Coordinates of C-alpha atoms in Angstrom, one line a residue:
X1 CA -83.5 -119.9 -42.7
X2 CA -80.0 -121.5 -42.5
X3 CA -81.1 -123.4 -39.4
X4 CA -84.1 -124.8 -41.2
X5 CA -82.0 -126.0 -44.1
X6 CA -79.4 -127.5 -41.7
X7 CA -82.0 -129.3 -39.6
X8 CA -83.7 -130.6 -42.8
X9 CA -80.5 -132.0 -44.2
X10 CA -79.6 -133.5 -40.8
X11 CA -83.1 -134.9 -40.6
X12 CA -83.0 -136.6 -44.0
X13 CA -79.6 -138.2 -43.2
X14 CA -80.8 -139.4 -39.8
X15 CA -84.0 -140.7 -41.3
X16 CA -82.3 -143.2 -43.6
X17 CA -79.2 -144.0 -41.4
X18 CA -80.4 -144.4 -37.8
X19 CA -82.5 -147.2 -36.6
X20 CA -86.2 -146.4 -36.0
X21 CA -89.4 -147.9 -34.6
X22 CA -90.6 -148.0 -38.2
X23 CA -87.5 -147.7 -40.5
X24 CA -87.2 -145.6 -43.6
X25 CA -84.2 -146.4 -45.8
X26 CA -82.6 -145.2 -49.0
X27 CA -84.9 -147.4 -51.2
X28 CA -87.9 -145.6 -49.7
X29 CA -86.4 -142.2 -50.4
X30 CA -85.6 -143.3 -54.0
X31 CA -89.1 -144.6 -54.5
X32 CA -90.6 -141.3 -53.6
X33 CA -88.0 -139.1 -55.4
X34 CA -88.2 -141.2 -58.6
X35 CA -91.8 -140.0 -59.1
X36 CA -90.3 -136.7 -60.2
X37 CA -91.7 -133.3 -60.3
X38 CA -91.0 -130.4 -57.9
X39 CA -90.2 -131.6 -54.3
X40 CA -90.7 -129.5 -51.2
X41 CA -89.7 -130.3 -47.6
X42 CA -91.8 -129.7 -44.5
X43 CA -90.8 -129.6 -40.9
X44 CA -93.1 -129.2 -37.9
X45 CA -92.7 -129.6 -34.2
X46 CA -95.0 -129.2 -31.2
X47 CA -95.3 -129.8 -27.5
X48 CA -99.0 -129.3 -27.5
X49 CA -101.3 -131.8 -25.8
X50 CA -103.1 -132.4 -29.1
X51 CA -99.8 -133.2 -30.7
X52 CA -101.1 -135.3 -33.6
X53 CA -103.1 -132.5 -35.1
X54 CA -100.8 -129.6 -34.1
X55 CA -97.6 -131.1 -35.6
X56 CA -99.4 -131.7 -38.9
X57 CA -100.8 -128.1 -38.9
X58 CA -97.4 -126.7 -38.0
X59 CA -95.7 -128.6 -40.9
X60 CA -98.3 -128.0 -43.5
X61 CA -98.9 -124.3 -42.7
X62 CA -95.3 -123.2 -42.2
X63 CA -95.0 -119.5 -43.0
X64 CA -91.9 -119.9 -45.1
X65 CA -93.4 -122.6 -47.2
X66 CA -96.8 -121.3 -48.4
X67 CA -97.5 -124.2 -50.8
X68 CA -100.6 -126.0 -51.9
X69 CA -99.9 -129.7 -51.5
X70 CA -103.2 -131.1 -52.8
X71 CA -101.6 -132.2 -56.1
X72 CA -98.5 -133.9 -54.6
X73 CA -98.0 -137.3 -56.0
X74 CA -95.7 -138.7 -53.3
X75 CA -94.5 -138.2 -49.8
X76 CA -91.9 -139.4 -47.4
X77 CA -92.9 -138.7 -43.8
X78 CA -90.7 -139.3 -40.7
X79 CA -92.1 -138.8 -37.2
X80 CA -89.8 -138.4 -34.2
X81 CA -91.2 -138.4 -30.7
X82 CA -90.4 -139.2 -27.1
X83 CA -91.2 -142.4 -25.2
X84 CA -94.7 -141.0 -24.7
X85 CA -95.4 -141.2 -28.5
X86 CA -97.7 -144.1 -29.2
X87 CA -97.8 -146.0 -32.5
X88 CA -101.4 -145.0 -32.9
X89 CA -100.4 -141.3 -32.6
X90 CA -97.7 -141.8 -35.2
X91 CA -100.1 -143.5 -37.6
X92 CA -102.6 -140.7 -37.0
X93 CA -100.0 -138.1 -38.0
X94 CA -99.1 -140.0 -41.1
X95 CA -102.8 -140.4 -42.0
X96 CA -103.5 -136.7 -41.5
X97 CA -100.7 -135.8 -43.9
X98 CA -101.8 -138.4 -46.4
X99 CA -105.4 -137.1 -46.4
X100 CA -104.2 -133.7 -47.6
X101 CA -102.4 -135.1 -50.7
X102 CA -103.7 -136.4 -54.1
X103 CA -105.9 -139.5 -53.6
X104 CA -103.4 -141.7 -55.6
X105 CA -100.3 -140.3 -53.8
X106 CA -97.7 -142.8 -52.7
X107 CA -96.8 -142.0 -49.1
X108 CA -94.2 -143.9 -47.1
X109 CA -93.8 -143.1 -43.4
X110 CA -91.6 -144.0 -40.5
X111 CA -91.3 -143.2 -36.8
X112 CA -88.4 -143.0 -34.3
X113 CA -88.4 -142.7 -30.5
X114 CA -85.7 -140.4 -29.0
X115 CA -85.4 -139.7 -25.3
X116 CA -84.8 -135.9 -25.9
X117 CA -88.2 -135.6 -27.5
X118 CA -90.2 -136.5 -24.4
X119 CA -93.4 -134.5 -24.4
X120 CA -93.0 -133.3 -28.0
X121 CA -93.2 -134.6 -31.5
X122 CA -91.5 -133.6 -34.8
X123 CA -92.5 -134.4 -38.3
X124 CA -90.4 -134.0 -41.4
X125 CA -91.8 -134.7 -44.8
X126 CA -90.7 -134.5 -48.4
X127 CA -93.5 -134.1 -50.9
X128 CA -92.9 -134.7 -54.6
X129 CA -94.9 -133.8 -57.7
X130 CA -96.1 -130.6 -56.2
X131 CA -98.1 -128.5 -58.7
X132 CA -98.4 -125.3 -56.6
X133 CA -98.3 -122.0 -58.4
X134 CA -96.4 -120.6 -55.3
X135 CA -93.5 -122.9 -56.3
X136 CA -93.8 -123.3 -60.0
X137 CA -95.2 -119.9 -61.0
X138 CA -98.5 -119.5 -62.7
X139 CA -97.3 -120.2 -66.3
X140 CA -95.3 -123.3 -65.4
X141 CA -98.2 -124.6 -63.3
X142 CA -100.5 -124.3 -66.3
X143 CA -97.9 -126.1 -68.5
X144 CA -97.5 -128.9 -65.9
X145 CA -101.2 -129.4 -65.6
X146 CA -101.6 -129.5 -69.4
X147 CA -98.8 -132.1 -69.7
X148 CA -100.3 -134.2 -66.8
X149 CA -103.8 -134.1 -68.5
X150 CA -102.3 -135.1 -71.8
X151 CA -100.5 -138.0 -70.4
X152 CA -103.5 -139.2 -68.4
X153 CA -105.9 -138.8 -71.4
X154 CA -103.5 -140.9 -73.6
X155 CA -103.4 -143.7 -71.0
X156 CA -99.7 -143.5 -70.3
X157 CA -98.7 -144.4 -66.7
X158 CA -95.2 -142.9 -66.9
X159 CA -93.6 -139.8 -68.4
X160 CA -92.1 -141.5 -71.4
X161 CA -93.3 -143.9 -74.1
X162 CA -91.1 -145.7 -76.6
X163 CA -91.2 -144.5 -80.2
X164 CA -90.4 -147.0 -83.0
X165 CA -86.9 -146.6 -84.5
X166 CA -85.6 -147.7 -87.9
X167 CA -82.2 -148.8 -88.9
X168 CA -79.5 -151.1 -87.6
X169 CA -78.0 -148.9 -84.9
X170 CA -78.2 -149.6 -81.2
X171 CA -79.7 -146.2 -80.4
X172 CA -83.4 -145.8 -79.6
X173 CA -85.5 -142.7 -79.5
X174 CA -87.8 -141.8 -76.7
X175 CA -90.6 -139.3 -76.5
X176 CA -91.4 -137.4 -73.3
X177 CA -93.6 -134.5 -72.4
X178 CA -90.5 -132.3 -72.5
X179 CA -89.4 -133.1 -76.1
X180 CA -87.3 -135.7 -77.8
X181 CA -84.3 -137.5 -76.4
X182 CA -81.9 -139.8 -78.2
X183 CA -80.7 -142.7 -76.2
X184 CA -78.0 -145.2 -77.0
X185 CA -76.2 -147.9 -75.1
X186 CA -72.5 -147.8 -74.7
X187 CA -70.7 -150.4 -72.6
X188 CA -74.0 -151.4 -70.9
X189 CA -74.8 -147.7 -69.9
X190 CA -77.6 -145.6 -71.4
X191 CA -76.3 -142.4 -72.9
X192 CA -78.8 -139.6 -73.5
X193 CA -78.1 -137.1 -76.2

């Protein structure tokens, strides 16, 4: 388990710091992570001849991460392969992962060629907005689904909507699906109370 965590952290840092065939950068990571919700990480690697399908199956069906990804709202996918990895194969891997997520999910993918991966391919993915009972627990999942349906039925595209305030103060009040927050601006910074 420690090795998986170490490889994942290393993979994330290399994904956004090392040059790639198709680059991912910090802005891509922020775009996906800003969508919020529970995030899970997937890692898969294979040397199989049918590597495009096998690496996706390996990542999505990892025994330590028994999670239902169908409700995920975002994904950052990074594919690493040897000189034998074609752009078409990399795109096929990204598409196979995207097909397993919510239809409106925002997926950003990148690919890197490394000599030591000759004959094999590795995929690392971060999925956000996961609504799986295996991660959230059954009660939390029901609450998350109810909140999501409430937001969608009211036509809100984000998690927060402004609420009118009265008075002459600089503070404004926001309503979210988690309760009420008071915000005020001090020295150009938003302060949440």
